[in-house]
XYZ file of N, CA, C and O in Angstrom:
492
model
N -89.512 -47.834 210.554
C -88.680 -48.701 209.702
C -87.225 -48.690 210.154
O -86.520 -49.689 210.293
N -86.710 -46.840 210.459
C -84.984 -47.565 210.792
C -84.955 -48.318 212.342
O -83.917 -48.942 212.562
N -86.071 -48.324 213.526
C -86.108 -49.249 214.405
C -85.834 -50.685 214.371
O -85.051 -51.302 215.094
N -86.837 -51.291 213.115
C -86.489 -52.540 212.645
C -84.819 -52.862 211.945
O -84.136 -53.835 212.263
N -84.441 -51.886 211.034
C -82.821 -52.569 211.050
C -81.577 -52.418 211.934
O -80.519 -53.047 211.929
N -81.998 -51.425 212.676
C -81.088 -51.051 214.176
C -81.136 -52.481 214.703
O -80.177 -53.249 214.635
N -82.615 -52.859 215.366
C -82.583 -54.149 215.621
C -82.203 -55.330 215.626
O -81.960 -56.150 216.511
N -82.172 -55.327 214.285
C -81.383 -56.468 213.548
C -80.176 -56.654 213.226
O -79.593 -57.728 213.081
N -79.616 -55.157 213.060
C -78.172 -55.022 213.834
C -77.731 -55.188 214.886
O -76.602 -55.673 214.960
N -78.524 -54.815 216.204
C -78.074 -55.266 217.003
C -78.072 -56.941 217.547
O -77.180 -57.501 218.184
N -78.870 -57.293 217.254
C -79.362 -59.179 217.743
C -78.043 -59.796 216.688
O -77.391 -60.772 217.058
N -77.714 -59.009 215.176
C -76.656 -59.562 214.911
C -75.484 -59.538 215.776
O -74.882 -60.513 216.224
N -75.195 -58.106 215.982
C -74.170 -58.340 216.880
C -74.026 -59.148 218.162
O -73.034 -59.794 218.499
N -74.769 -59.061 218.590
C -74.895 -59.801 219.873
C -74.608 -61.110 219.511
O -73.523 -61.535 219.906
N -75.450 -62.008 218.727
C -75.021 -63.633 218.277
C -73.534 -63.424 217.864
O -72.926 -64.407 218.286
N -72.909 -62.805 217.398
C -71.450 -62.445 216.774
C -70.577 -62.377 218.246
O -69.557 -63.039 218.437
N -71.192 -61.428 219.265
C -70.299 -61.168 220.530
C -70.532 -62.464 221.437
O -69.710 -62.645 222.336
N -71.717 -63.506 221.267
C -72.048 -64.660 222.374
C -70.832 -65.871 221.364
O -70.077 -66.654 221.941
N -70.892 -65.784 220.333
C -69.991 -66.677 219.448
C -68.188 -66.173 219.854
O -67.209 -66.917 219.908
N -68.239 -65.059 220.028
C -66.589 -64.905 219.866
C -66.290 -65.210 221.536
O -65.102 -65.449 221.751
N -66.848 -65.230 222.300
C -67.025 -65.220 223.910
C -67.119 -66.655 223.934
O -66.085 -67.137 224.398
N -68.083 -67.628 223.565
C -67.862 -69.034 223.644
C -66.308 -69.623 222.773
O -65.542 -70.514 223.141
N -66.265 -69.123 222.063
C -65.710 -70.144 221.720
C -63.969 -69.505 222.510
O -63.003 -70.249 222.343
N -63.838 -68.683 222.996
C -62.521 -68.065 223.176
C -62.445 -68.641 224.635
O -61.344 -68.948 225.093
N -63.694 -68.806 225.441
C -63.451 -69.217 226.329
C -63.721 -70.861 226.693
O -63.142 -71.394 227.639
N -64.189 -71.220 226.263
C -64.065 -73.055 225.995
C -63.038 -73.405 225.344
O -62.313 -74.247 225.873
N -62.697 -72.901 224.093
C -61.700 -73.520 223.307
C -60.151 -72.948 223.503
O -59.123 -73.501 223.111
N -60.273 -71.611 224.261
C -59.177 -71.122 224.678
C -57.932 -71.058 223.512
O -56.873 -71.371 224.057
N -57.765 -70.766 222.166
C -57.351 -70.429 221.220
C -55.867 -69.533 221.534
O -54.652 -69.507 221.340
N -57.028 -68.843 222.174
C -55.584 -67.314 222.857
C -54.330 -67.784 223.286
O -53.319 -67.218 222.870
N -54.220 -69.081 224.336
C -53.290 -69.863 224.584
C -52.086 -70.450 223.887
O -51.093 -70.968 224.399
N -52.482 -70.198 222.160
C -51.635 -70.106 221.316
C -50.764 -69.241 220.849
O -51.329 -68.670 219.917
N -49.374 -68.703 221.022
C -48.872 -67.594 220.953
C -49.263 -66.956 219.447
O -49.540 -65.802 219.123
N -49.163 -68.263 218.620
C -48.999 -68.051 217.234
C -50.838 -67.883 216.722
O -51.077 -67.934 215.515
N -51.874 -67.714 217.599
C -53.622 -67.097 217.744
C -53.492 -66.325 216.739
O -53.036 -65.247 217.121
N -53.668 -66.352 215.651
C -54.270 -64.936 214.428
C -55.403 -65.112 214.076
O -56.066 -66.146 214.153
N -55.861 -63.503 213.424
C -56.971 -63.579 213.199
C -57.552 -64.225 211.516
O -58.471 -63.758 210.843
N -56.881 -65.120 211.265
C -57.351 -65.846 210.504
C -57.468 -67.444 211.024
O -57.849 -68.418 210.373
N -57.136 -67.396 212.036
C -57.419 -68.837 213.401
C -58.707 -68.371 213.743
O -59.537 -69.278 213.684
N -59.219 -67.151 214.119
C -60.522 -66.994 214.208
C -61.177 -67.199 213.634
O -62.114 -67.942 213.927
N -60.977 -66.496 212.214
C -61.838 -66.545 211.233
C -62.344 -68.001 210.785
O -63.448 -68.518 210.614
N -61.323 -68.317 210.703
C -61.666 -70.041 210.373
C -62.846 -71.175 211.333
O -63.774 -71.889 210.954
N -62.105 -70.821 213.036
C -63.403 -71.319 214.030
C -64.845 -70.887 214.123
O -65.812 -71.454 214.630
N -64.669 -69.071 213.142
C -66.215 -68.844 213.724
C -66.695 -69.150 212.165
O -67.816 -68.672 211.991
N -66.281 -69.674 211.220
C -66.666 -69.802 209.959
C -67.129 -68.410 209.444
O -68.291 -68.072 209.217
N -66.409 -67.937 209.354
C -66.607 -66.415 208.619
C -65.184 -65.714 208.169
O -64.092 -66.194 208.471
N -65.386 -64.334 207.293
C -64.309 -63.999 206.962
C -63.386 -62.624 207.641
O -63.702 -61.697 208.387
N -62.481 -62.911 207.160
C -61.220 -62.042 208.005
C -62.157 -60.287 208.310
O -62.413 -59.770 209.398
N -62.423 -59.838 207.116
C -62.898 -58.779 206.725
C -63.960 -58.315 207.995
O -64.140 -57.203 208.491
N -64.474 -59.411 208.252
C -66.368 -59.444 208.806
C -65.920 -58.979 210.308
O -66.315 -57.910 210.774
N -65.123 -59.805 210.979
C -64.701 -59.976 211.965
C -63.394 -59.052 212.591
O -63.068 -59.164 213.773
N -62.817 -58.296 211.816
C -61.791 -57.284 211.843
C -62.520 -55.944 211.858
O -62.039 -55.015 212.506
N -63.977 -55.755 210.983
C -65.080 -54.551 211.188
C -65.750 -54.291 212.555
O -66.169 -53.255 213.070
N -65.704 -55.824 213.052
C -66.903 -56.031 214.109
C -66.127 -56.000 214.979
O -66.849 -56.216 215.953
N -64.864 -55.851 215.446
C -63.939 -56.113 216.645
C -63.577 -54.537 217.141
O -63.528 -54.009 218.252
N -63.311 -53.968 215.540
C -62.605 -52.655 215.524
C -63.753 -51.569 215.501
O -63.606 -50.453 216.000
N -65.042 -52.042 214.804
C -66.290 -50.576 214.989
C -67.131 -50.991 215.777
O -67.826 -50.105 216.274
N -67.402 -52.313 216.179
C -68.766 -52.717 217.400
C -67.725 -53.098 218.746
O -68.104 -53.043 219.916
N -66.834 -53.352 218.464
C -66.251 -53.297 220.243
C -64.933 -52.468 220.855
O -64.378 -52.540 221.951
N -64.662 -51.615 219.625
C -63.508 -50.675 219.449
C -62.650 -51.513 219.932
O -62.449 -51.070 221.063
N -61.961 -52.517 219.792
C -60.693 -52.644 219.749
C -60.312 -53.504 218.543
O -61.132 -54.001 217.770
N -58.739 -53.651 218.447
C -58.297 -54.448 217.948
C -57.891 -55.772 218.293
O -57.441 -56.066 219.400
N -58.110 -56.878 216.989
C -57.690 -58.325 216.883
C -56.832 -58.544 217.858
O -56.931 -59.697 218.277
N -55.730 -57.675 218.593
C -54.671 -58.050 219.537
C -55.028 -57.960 221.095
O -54.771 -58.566 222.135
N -55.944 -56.592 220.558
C -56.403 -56.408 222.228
C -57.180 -57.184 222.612
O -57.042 -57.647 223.744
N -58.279 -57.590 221.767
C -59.522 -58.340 221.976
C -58.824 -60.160 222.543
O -59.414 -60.952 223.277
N -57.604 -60.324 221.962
C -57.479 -61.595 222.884
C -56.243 -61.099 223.437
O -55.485 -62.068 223.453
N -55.614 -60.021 223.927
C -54.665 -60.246 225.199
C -55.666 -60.022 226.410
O -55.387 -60.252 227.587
N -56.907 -59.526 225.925
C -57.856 -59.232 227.130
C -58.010 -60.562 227.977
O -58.051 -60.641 229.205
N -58.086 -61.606 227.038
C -58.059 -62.888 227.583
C -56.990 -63.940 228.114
O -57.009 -64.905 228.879
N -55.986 -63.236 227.281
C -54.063 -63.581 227.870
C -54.473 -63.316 228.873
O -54.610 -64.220 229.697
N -54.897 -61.734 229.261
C -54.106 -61.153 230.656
C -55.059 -61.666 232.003
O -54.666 -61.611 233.169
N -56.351 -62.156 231.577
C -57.095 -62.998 232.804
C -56.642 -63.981 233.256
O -56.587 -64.242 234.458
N -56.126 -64.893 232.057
C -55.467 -66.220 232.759
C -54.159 -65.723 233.532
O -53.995 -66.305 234.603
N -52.901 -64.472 233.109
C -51.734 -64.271 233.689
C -52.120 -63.237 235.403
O -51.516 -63.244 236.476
N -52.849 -62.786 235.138
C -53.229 -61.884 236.466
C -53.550 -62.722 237.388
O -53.094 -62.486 238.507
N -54.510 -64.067 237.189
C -54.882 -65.118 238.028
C -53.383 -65.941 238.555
O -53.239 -66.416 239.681
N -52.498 -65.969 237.618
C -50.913 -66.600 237.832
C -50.240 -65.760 238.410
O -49.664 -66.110 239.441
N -50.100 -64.380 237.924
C -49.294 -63.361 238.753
C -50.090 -63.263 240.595
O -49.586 -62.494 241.414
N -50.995 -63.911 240.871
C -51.451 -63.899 242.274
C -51.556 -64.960 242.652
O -51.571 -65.111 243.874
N -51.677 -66.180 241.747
C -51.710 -67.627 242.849
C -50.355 -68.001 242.828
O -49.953 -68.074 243.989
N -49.334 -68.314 241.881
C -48.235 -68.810 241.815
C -47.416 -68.085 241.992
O -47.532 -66.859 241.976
N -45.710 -69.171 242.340
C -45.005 -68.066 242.045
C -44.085 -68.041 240.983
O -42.926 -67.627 240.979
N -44.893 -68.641 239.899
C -44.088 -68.955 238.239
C -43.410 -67.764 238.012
O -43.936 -66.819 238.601
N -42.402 -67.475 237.345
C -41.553 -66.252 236.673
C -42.532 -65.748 235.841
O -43.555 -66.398 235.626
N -42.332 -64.628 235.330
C -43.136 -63.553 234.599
C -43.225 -64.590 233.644
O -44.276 -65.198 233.441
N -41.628 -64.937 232.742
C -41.459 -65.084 231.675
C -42.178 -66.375 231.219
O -42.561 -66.494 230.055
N -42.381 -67.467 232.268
C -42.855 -68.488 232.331
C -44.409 -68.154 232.329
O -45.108 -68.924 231.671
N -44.986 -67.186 232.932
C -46.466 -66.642 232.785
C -46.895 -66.022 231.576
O -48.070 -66.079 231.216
N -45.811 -65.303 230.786
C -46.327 -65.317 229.746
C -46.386 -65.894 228.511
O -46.965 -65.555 227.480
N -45.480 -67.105 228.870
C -45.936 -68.337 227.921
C -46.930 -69.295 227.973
O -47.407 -70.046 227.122
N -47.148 -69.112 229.167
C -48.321 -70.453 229.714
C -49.806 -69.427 229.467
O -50.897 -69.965 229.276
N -49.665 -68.132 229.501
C -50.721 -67.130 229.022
C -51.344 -67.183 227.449
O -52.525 -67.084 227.116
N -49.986 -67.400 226.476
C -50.064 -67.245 225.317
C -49.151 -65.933 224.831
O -49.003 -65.571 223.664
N -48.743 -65.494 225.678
C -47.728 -64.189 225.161
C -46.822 -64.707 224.424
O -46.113 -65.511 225.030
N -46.452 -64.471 222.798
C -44.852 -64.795 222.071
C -43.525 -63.815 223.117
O -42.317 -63.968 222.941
N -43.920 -63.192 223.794
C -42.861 -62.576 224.407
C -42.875 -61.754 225.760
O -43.817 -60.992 225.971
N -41.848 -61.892 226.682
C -42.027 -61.220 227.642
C -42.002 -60.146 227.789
O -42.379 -59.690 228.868
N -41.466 -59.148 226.578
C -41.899 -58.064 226.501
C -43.112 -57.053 226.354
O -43.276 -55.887 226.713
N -43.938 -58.027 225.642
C -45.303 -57.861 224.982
C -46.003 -57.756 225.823
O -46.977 -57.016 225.965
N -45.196 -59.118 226.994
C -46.753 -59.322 228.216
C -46.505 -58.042 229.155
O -47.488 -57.425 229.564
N -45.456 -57.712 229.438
C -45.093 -56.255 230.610
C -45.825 -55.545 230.099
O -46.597 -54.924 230.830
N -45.897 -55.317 228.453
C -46.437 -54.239 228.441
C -47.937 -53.744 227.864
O -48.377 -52.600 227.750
N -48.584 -55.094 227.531
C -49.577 -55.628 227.711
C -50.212 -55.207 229.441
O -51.192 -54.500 229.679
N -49.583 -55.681 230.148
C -49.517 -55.822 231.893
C -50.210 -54.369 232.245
O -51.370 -54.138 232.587
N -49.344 -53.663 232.088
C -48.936 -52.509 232.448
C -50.231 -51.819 232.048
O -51.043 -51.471 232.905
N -50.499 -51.549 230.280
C -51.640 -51.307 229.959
C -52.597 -50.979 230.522
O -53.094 -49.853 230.503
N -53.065 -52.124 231.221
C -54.113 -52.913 231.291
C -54.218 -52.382 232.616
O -55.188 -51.630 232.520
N -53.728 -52.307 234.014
C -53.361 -52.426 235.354
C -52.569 -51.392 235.764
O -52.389 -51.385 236.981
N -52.011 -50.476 235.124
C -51.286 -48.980 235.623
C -49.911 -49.904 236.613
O -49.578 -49.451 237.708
N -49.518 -50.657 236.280
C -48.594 -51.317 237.350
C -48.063 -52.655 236.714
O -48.825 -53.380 236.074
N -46.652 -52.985 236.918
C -46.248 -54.181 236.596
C -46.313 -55.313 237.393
O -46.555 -55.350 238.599
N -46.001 -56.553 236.380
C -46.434 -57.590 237.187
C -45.906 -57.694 239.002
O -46.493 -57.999 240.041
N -44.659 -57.308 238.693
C -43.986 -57.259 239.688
C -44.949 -56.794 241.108
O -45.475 -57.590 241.886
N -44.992 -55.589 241.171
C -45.943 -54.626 241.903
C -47.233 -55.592 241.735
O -47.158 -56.037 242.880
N -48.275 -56.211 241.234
C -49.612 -56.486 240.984
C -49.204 -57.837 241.885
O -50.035 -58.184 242.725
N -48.431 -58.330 241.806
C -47.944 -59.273 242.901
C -48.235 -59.525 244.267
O -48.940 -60.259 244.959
N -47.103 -58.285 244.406
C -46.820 -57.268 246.046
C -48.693 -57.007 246.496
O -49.088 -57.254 247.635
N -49.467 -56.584 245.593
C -50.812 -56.004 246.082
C -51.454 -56.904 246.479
O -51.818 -57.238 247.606
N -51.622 -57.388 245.308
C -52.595 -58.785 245.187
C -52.614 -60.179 245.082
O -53.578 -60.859 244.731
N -51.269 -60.653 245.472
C -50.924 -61.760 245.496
C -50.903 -62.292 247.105
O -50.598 -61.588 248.068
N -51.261 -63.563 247.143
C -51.458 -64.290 248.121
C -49.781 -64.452 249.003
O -48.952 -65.307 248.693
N -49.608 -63.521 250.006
C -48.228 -63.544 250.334
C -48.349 -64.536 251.697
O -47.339 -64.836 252.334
């Protein structure tokens, strides 16, 4: 018997993780500096509560991390093809600030944009 509701916990989660994955990446939301998680809540038709449990105990992170994860794909792809300014990358990312995104950056990559450049950028 607890096999069967493990189960069903998990296939929930999963439809919950294929839903927050489509729609973040088609509809690209994150791109909005001003993205909260009641902008989510609203696209996946569910509530703040549901989706703040499931971010923070089924994928351990938080509402912020869970979409700078997706800021920082589109800016890492910019910090190596272009040669836009940081500050300009992290608006066109969705960052409210260039501070946020360094250190967002940094986080994420043990290295600033600057340096992630120098490595991996098309010189």
């Amino acid at each position: 018997m607890k096999e069967t509701v493990n189960r069903k916990f998990d296939i929930k989660n999963l439809s919950m993780l294929e839903r927050l994955h489509t729609l973040m990446e088609e509809r690209k939301p994150y791109l909005n500096p001003k993205f909260s998680i009641i902008d989510l809540t609203n696209m996946l038709g569910t509530n703040r509560t549901y989706v703040s449990v499931y971010l923070n105990e089924v994928l351990g992170k938080s509402f912020f991390d869970f979409v700078n994860e997706f800021r920082l794909g589109v800016a890492e792809k910019m910090v190596c093809e272009t040669t836009d300014n940081f500050s300009e990358i992290a608006a066109k990312s969705g960052f409210n600030s260039i501070c946020t995104f360094r250190r967002a950056f940094f986080k994420k990559n043990g290295m600033t944009p600057g340096a992630y450049r120098n490595r991996y950028g098309r010189n």
